[in-house]
GROMACS .gro file of C-alpha atoms in nm:
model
  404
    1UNK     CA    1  -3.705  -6.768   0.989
    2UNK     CA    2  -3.508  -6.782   1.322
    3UNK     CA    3  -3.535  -6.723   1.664
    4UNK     CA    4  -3.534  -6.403   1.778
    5UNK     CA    5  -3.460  -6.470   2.127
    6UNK     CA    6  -3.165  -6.689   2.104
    7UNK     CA    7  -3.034  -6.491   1.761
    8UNK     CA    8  -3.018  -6.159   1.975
    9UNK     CA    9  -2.839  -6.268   2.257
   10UNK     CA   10  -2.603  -6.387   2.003
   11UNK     CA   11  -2.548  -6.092   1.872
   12UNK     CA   12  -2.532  -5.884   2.184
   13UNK     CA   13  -2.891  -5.696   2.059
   14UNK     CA   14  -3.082  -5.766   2.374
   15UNK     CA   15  -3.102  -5.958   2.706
   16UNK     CA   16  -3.282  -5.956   3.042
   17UNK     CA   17  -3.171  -6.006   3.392
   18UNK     CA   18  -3.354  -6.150   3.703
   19UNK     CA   19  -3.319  -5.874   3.882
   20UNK     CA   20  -3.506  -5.648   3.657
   21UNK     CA   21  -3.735  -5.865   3.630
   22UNK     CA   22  -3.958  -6.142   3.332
   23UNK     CA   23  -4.039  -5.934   3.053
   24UNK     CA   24  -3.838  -5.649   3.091
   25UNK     CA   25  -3.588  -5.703   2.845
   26UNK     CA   26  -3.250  -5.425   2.783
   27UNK     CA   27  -3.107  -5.304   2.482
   28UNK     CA   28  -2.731  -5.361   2.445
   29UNK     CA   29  -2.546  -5.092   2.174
   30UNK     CA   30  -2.612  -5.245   1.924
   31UNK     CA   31  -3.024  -5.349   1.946
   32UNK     CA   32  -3.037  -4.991   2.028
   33UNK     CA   33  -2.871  -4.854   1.714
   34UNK     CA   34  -3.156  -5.065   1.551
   35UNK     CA   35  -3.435  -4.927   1.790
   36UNK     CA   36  -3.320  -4.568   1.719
   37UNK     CA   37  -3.363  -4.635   1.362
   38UNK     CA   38  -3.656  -4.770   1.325
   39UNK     CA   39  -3.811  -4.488   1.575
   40UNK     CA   40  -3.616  -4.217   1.358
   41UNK     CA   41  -3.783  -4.403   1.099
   42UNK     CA   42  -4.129  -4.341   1.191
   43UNK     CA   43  -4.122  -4.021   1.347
   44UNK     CA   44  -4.001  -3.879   1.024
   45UNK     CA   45  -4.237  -4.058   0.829
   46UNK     CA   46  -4.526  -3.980   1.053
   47UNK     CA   47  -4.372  -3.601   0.979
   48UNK     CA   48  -4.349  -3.595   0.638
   49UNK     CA   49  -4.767  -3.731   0.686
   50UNK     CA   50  -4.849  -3.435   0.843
   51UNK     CA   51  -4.831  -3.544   1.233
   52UNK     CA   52  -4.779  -3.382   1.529
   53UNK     CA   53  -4.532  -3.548   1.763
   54UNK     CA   54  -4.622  -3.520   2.171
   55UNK     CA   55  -4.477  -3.619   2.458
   56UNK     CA   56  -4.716  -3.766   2.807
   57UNK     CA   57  -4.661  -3.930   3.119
   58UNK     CA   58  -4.666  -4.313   3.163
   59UNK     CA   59  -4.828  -4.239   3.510
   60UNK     CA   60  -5.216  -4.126   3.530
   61UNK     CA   61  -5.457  -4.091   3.774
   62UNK     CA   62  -5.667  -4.416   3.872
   63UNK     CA   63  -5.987  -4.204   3.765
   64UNK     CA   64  -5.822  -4.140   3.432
   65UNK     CA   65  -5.928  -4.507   3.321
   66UNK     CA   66  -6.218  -4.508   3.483
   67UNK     CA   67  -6.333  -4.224   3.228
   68UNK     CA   68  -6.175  -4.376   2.941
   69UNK     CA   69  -6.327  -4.772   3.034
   70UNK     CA   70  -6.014  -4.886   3.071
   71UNK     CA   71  -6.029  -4.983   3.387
   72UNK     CA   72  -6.378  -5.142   3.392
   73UNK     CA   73  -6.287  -5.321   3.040
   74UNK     CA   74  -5.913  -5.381   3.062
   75UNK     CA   75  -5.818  -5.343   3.434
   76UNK     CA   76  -5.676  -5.725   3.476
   77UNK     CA   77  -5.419  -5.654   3.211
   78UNK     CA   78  -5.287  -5.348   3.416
   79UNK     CA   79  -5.068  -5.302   3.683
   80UNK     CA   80  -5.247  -5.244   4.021
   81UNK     CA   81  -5.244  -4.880   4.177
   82UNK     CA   82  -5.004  -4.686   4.365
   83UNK     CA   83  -5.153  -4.479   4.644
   84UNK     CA   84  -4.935  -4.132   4.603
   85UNK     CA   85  -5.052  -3.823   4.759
   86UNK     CA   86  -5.359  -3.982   4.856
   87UNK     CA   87  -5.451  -4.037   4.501
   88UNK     CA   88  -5.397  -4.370   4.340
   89UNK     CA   89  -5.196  -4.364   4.003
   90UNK     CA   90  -5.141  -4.642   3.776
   91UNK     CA   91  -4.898  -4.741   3.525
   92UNK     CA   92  -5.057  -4.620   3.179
   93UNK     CA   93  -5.151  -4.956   2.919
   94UNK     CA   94  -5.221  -4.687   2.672
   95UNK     CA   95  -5.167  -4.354   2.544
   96UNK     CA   96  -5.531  -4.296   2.451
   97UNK     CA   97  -5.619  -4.117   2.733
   98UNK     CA   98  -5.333  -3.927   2.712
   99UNK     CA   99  -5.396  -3.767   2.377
  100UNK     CA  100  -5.758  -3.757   2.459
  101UNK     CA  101  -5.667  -3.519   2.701
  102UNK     CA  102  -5.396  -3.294   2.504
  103UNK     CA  103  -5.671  -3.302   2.205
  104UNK     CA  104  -5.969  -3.118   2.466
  105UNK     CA  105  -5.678  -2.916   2.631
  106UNK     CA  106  -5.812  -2.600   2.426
  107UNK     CA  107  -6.078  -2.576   2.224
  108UNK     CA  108  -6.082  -2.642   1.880
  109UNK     CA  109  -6.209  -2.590   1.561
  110UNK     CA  110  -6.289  -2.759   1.236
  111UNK     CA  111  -6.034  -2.605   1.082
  112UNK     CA  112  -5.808  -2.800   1.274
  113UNK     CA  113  -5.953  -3.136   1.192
  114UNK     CA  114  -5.762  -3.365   1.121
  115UNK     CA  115  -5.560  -3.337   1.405
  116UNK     CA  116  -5.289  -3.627   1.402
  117UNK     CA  117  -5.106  -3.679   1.726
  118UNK     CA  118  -4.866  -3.910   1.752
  119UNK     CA  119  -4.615  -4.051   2.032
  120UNK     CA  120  -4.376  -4.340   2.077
  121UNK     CA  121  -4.434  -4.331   2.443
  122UNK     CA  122  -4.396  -4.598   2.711
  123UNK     CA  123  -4.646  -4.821   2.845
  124UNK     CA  124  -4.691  -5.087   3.050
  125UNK     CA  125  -4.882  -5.413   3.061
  126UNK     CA  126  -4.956  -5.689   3.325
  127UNK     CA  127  -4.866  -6.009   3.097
  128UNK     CA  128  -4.877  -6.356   3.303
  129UNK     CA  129  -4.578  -6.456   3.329
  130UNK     CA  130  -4.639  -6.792   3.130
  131UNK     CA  131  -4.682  -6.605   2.786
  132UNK     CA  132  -4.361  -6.369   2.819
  133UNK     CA  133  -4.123  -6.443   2.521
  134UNK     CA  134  -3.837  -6.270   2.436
  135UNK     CA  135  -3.898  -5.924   2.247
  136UNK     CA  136  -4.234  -6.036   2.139
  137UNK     CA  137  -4.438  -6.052   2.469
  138UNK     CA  138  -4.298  -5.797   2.672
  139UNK     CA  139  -4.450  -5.586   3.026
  140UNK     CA  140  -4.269  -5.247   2.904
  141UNK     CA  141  -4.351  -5.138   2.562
  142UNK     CA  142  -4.243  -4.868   2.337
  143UNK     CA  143  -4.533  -4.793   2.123
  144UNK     CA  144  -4.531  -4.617   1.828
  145UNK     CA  145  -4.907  -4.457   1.851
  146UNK     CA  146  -5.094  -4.194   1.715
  147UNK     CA  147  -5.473  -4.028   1.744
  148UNK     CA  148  -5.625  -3.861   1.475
  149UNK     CA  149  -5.952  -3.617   1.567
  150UNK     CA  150  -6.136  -3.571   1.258
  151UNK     CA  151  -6.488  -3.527   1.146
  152UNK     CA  152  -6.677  -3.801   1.023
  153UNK     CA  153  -6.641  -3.736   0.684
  154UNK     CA  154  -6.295  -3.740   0.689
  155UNK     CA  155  -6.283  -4.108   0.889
  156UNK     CA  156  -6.213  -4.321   0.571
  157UNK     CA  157  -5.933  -4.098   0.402
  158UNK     CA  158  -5.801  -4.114   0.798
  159UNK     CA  159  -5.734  -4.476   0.817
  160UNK     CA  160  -5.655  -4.477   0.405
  161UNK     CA  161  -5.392  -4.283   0.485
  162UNK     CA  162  -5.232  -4.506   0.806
  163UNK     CA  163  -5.322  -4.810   0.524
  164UNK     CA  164  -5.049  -4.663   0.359
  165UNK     CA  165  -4.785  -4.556   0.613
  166UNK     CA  166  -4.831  -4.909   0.718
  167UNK     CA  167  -4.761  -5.048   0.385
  168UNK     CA  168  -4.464  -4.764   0.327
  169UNK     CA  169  -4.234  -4.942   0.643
  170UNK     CA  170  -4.345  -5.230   0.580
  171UNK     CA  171  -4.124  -5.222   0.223
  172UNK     CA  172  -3.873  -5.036   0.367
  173UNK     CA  173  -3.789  -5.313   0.689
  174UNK     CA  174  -3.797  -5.590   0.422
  175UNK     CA  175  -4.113  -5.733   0.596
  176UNK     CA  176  -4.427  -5.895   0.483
  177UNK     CA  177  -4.798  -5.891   0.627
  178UNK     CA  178  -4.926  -6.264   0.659
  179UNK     CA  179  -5.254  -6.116   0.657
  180UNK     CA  180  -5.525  -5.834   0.728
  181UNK     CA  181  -5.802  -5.912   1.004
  182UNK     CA  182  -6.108  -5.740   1.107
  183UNK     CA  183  -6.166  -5.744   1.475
  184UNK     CA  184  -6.487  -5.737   1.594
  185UNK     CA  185  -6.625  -5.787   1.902
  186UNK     CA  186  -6.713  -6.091   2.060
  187UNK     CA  187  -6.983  -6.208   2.354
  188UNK     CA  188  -6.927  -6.089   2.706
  189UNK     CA  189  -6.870  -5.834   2.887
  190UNK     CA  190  -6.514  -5.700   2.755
  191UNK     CA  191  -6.669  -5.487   2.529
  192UNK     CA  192  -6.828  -5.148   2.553
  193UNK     CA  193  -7.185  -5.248   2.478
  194UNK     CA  194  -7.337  -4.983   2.210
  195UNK     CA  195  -7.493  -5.211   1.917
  196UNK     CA  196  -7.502  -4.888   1.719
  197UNK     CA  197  -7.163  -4.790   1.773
  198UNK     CA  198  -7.018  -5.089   1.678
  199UNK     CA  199  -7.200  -5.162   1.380
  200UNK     CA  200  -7.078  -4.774   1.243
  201UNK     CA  201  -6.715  -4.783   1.308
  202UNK     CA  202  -6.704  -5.175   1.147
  203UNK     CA  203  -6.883  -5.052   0.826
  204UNK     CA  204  -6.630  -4.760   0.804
  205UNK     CA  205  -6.331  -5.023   0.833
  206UNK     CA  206  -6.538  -5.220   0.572
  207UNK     CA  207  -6.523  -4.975   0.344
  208UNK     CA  208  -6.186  -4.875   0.374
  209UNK     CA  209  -6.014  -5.210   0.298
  210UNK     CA  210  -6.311  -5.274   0.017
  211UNK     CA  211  -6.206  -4.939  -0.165
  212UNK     CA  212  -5.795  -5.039  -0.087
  213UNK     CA  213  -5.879  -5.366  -0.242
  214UNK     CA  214  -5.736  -5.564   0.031
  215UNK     CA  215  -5.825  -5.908   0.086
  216UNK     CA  216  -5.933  -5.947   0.512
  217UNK     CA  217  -6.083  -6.239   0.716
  218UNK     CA  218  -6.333  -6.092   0.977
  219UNK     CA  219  -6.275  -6.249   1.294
  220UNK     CA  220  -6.489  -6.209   1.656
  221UNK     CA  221  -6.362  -6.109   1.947
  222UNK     CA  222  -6.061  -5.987   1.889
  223UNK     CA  223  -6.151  -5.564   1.917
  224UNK     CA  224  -6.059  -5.309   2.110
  225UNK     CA  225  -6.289  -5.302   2.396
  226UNK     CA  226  -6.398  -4.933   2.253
  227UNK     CA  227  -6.435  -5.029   1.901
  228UNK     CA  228  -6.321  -5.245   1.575
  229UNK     CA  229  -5.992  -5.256   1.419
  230UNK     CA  230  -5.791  -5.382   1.136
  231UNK     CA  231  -5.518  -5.564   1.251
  232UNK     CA  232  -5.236  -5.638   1.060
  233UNK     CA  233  -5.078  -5.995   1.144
  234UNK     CA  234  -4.746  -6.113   1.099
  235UNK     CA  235  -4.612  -6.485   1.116
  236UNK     CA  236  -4.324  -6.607   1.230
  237UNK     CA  237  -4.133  -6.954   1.114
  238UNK     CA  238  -4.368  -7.128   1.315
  239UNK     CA  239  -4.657  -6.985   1.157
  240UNK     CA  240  -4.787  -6.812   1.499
  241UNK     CA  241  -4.960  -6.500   1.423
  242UNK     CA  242  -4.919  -6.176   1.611
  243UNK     CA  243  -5.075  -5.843   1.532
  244UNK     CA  244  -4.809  -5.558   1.425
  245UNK     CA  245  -4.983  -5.265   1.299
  246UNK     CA  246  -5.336  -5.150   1.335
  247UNK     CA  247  -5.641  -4.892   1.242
  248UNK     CA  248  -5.915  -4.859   1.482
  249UNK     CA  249  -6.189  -4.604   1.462
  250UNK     CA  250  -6.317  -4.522   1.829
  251UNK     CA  251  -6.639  -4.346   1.921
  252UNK     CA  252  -6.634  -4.445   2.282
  253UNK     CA  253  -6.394  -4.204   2.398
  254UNK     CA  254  -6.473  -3.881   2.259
  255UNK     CA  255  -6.802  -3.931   2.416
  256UNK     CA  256  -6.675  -4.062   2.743
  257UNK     CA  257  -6.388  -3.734   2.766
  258UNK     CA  258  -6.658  -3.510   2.605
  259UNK     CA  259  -6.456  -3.409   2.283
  260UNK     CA  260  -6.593  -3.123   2.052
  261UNK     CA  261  -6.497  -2.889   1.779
  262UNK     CA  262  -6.676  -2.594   1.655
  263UNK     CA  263  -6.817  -2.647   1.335
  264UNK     CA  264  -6.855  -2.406   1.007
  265UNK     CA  265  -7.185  -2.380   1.104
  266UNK     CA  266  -7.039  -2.219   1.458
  267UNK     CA  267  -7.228  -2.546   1.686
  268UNK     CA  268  -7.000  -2.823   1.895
  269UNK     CA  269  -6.951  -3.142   1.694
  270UNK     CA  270  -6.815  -3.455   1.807
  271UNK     CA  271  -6.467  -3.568   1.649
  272UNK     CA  272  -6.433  -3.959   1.567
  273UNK     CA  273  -6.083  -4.078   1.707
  274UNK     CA  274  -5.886  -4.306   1.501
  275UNK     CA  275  -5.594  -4.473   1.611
  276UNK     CA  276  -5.298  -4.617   1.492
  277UNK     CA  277  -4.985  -4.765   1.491
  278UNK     CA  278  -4.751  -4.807   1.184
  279UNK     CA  279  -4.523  -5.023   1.363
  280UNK     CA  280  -4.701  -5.116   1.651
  281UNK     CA  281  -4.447  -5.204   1.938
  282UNK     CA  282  -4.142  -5.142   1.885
  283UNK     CA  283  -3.986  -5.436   2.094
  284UNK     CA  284  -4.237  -5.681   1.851
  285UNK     CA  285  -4.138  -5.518   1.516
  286UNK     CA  286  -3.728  -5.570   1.618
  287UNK     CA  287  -3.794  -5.951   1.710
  288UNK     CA  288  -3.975  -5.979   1.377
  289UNK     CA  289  -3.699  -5.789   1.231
  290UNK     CA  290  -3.473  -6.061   1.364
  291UNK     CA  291  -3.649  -6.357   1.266
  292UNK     CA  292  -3.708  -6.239   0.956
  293UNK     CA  293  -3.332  -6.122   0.840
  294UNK     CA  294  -3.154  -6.339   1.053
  295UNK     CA  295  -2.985  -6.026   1.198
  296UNK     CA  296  -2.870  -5.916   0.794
  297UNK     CA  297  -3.067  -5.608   0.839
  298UNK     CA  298  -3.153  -5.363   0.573
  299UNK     CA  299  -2.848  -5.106   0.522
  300UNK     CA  300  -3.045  -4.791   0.696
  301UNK     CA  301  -3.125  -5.040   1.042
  302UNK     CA  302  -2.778  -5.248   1.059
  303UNK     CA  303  -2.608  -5.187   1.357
  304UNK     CA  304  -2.290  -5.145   1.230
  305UNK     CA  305  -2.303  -5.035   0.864
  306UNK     CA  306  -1.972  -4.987   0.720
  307UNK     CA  307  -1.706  -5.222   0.883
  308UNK     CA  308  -1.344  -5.114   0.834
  309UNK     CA  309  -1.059  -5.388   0.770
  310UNK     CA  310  -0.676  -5.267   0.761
  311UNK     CA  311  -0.471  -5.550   0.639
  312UNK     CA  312  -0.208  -5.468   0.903
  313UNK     CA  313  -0.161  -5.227   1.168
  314UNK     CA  314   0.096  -4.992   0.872
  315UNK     CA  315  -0.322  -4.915   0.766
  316UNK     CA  316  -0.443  -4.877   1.091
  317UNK     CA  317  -0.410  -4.461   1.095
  318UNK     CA  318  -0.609  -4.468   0.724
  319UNK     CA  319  -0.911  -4.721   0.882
  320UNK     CA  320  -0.956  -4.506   1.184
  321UNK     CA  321  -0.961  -4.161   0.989
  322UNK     CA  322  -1.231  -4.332   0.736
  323UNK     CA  323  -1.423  -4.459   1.047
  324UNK     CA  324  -1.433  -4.085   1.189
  325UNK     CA  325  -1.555  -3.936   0.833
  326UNK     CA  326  -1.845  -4.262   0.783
  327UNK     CA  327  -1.940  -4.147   1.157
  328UNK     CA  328  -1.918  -3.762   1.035
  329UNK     CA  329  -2.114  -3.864   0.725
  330UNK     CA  330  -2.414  -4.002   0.956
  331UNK     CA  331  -2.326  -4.349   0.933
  332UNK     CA  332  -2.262  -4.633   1.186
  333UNK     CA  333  -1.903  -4.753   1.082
  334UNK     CA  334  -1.636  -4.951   1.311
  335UNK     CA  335  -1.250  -5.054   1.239
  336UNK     CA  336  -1.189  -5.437   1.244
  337UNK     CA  337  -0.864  -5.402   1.362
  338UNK     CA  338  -0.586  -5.645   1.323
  339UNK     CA  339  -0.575  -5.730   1.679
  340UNK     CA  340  -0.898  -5.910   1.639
  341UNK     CA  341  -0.715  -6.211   1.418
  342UNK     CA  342  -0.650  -6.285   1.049
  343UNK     CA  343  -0.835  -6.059   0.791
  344UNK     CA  344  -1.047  -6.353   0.653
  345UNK     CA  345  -1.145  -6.424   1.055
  346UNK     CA  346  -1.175  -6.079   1.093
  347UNK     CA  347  -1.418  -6.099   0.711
  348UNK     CA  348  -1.642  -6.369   0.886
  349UNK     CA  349  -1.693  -6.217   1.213
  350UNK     CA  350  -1.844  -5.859   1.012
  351UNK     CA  351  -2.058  -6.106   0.779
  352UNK     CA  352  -2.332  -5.946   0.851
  353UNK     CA  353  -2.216  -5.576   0.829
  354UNK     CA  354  -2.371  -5.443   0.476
  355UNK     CA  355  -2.056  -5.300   0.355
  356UNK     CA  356  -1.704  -5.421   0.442
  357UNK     CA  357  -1.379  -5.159   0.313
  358UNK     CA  358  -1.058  -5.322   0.315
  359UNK     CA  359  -0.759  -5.125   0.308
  360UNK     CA  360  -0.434  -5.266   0.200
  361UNK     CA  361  -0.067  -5.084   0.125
  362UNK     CA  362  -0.190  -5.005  -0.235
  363UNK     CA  363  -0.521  -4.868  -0.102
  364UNK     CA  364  -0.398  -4.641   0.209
  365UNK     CA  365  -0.186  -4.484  -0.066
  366UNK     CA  366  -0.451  -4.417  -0.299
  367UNK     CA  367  -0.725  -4.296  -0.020
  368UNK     CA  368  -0.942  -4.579  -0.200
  369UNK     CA  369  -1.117  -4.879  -0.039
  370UNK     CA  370  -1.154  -5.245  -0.165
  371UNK     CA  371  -1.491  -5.316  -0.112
  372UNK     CA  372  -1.703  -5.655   0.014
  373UNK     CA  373  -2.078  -5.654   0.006
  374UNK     CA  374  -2.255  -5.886   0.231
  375UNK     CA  375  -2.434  -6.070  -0.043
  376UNK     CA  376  -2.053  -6.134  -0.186
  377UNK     CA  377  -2.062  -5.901  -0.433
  378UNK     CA  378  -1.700  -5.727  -0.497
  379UNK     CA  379  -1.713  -5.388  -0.648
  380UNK     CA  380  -1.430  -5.266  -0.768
  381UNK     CA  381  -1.185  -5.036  -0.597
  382UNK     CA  382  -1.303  -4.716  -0.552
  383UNK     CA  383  -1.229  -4.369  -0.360
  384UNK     CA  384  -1.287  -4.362   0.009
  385UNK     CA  385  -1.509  -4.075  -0.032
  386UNK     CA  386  -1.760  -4.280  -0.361
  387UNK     CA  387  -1.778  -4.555  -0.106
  388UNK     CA  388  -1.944  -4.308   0.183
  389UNK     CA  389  -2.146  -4.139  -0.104
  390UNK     CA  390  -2.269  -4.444  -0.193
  391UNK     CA  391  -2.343  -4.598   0.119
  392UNK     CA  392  -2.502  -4.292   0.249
  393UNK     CA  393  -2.749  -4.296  -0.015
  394UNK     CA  394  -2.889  -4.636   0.007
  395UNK     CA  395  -2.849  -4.561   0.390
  396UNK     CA  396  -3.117  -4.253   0.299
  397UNK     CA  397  -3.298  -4.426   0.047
  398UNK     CA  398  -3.447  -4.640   0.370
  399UNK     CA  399  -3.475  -4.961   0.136
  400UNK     CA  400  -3.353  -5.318   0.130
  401UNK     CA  401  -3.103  -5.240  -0.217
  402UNK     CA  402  -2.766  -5.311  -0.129
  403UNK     CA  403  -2.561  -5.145  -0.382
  404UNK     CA  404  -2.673  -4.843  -0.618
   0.00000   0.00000   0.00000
């Protein structure tokens, strides 16, 4: 494992300025080119699952949270109020609410149900500043989120379904979970305080992971203040555990918002919410990322994924024109140019690029490409055009093989 935080200022990923502020971290080029993968990721996964994408504000009204219990249960982890209009707003620590609101915007009907709405949206966080760390602890967060309404019968095939989204990216970033946990509540008054409640939603979660045959360690306190969870925990070199992805089945909040549906039998039901999050925050998955690939990402994240090399500037002209057709071709490709020093410096400096093309005399008259893999691997020569075939389709193929 290595350090995220020192690894991406290294490599010109991410860093953070005073004057922003602690824990408000910027994305340089090339951390965003691995952001905007990872989000195109999900959103078409979440797609292909049968999702509906939204978009909400990361402002809401002070009474917003009140309904929710957000602000009774959660208020010291939020930013204070803003008086505006002579309303108070606040900076949103969840998108919840949000949905909650586009889900009762009409009415609805079983026929509907499930209803999965999901969002990487912005919110926001009041972290002290003592546990702020890099990408991992962060006050603005991109969350990838989602809601699904559904009856109660359709709960556990609901959160087998995330199970497996989950599971999907996970083998696709080249990560592994260190563990599943199911968080219950704990004493005090954090929690929402319906015995019944509680004791439903945890023996739907039970049964979920029983029937996936995944091994969990049940653990108190650690729930939602609305409801149980299954958190899945990653580790880093250190061994410290932090929660990635989760499942939680709420019944708080369609109560507290008043959600219904009309039923086949033409009466007002009340959906169960269940949220999720397949990556979780997308600041904590790209410092995992990090630590765990030591910036060597999968082809389909790397920043840079095909790095040109001209032996002189005479194959300058045939790099930059196979630069413009990788970059026509949907792929992130640069030209190490011979300014930049001696082709082996210029070999050691891309050593973490997937695929390096090197183009000599004998190769700029062939239109064909000498080819480096970033395990060391040395295919043979091949036609400019195989080697964007190829890469494209491990590029598409969203896994961690290098070479097809």
């Amino acid at each position: 494992m290595h350090d995220h935080r020192r690894l991406g200022r290294e490599l010109d990923l991410f860093d953070t300025d005073p004057l922003m502020g602690a824990g408000l971290p910027y994305w340089l080029p090339d951390g965003a080119a691995v952001r905007h993968a990872l989000e195109s990721y999900v959103r078409e996964s979440e797609r292909r699952a049968g999702y509906r994408h939204v978009h909400s504000p990361v402002l809401g009204k002070r009474e917003l949270y009140e309904i929710s219990g957000h602000w009774e249960h959660y208020s010291e982890d939020m930013f204070p109020p803003m008086d505006l209009g002579g309303e108070q707003v606040v900076l949103r620590p969840s998108l919840c609410p949000h949905h909650a609101l586009i889900y009762r915007s009409r009415a609805r009907s079983y026929r509907e149900l499930p209803l999965r709405l999901a969002e990487l949206g912005g919110m926001y966080r009041a972290e002290l500043s003592g546990v702020l760390g890099g990408l991992t602890r962060v006050r603005s967060i991109q969350l990838n989120d989602a809601h699904i309404f559904c009856s109660l019968e359709q709960v556990a095939e609901e959160a087998r379904g995330a199970l497996a989204l989950i599971r999907r990216a996970y083998e696709a970033m080249g990560i592994e979970a260190a563990r599943y946990r199911l968080s219950l509540p704990g004493a005090g008054g954090k929690y929402v305080t319906d015995p019944a409640m509680w004791q439903r939603a945890g023996a739907l979660l039970v049964e979920v992971l029983e029937a996936e045959g995944i091994p969990y360690e049940a653990q108190e306190g650690e729930a939602a203040f609305y409801g149980p969870k299954i958190d899945v925990q990653i580790a880093d070199g250190a061994g410290r555990e932090a929660t990635l992805s989760t499942v939680q089945v709420d019944f708080h909040q369609p109560a507290r918002f008043d959600l219904n549906y009309i039923g086949a039998d033409g009466a007002k039901h009340r959906p169960v919410m269940v949220h999720r999050a397949v990556i979780g925050s997308v600041e904590r998955a790209v410092a995992h990322l990090i630590e765990v690939h030591g910036g060597a990402f999968p082809a389909w994240l790397a920043p840079v994924q095909v790095a040109v090399l001209p032996v002189s500037d005479a194959e300058l002209p045939q790099a930059e024109a196979l630069v413009r057709r990788c970059v026509e071709a949907g792929l992130r490709a640069e030209v190490a140019a011979p300014v930049q020093g001696t082709l082996g410096a210029r070999i050691r400096a891309a050593r973490l690029v997937p695929y390096q093309a090197v183009i000599g005399p004998a190769e700029a008259a062939g239109d064909q490409v000498s080819v480096r893999l970033r395990d060391g691997r040395r295919p043979a020569a091949l036609p400019a055009a195989e080697l964007i075939a190829r890469v494209g389709a491990v590029v598409d193929a969203q896994g961690a093989e290098l070479w097809p």
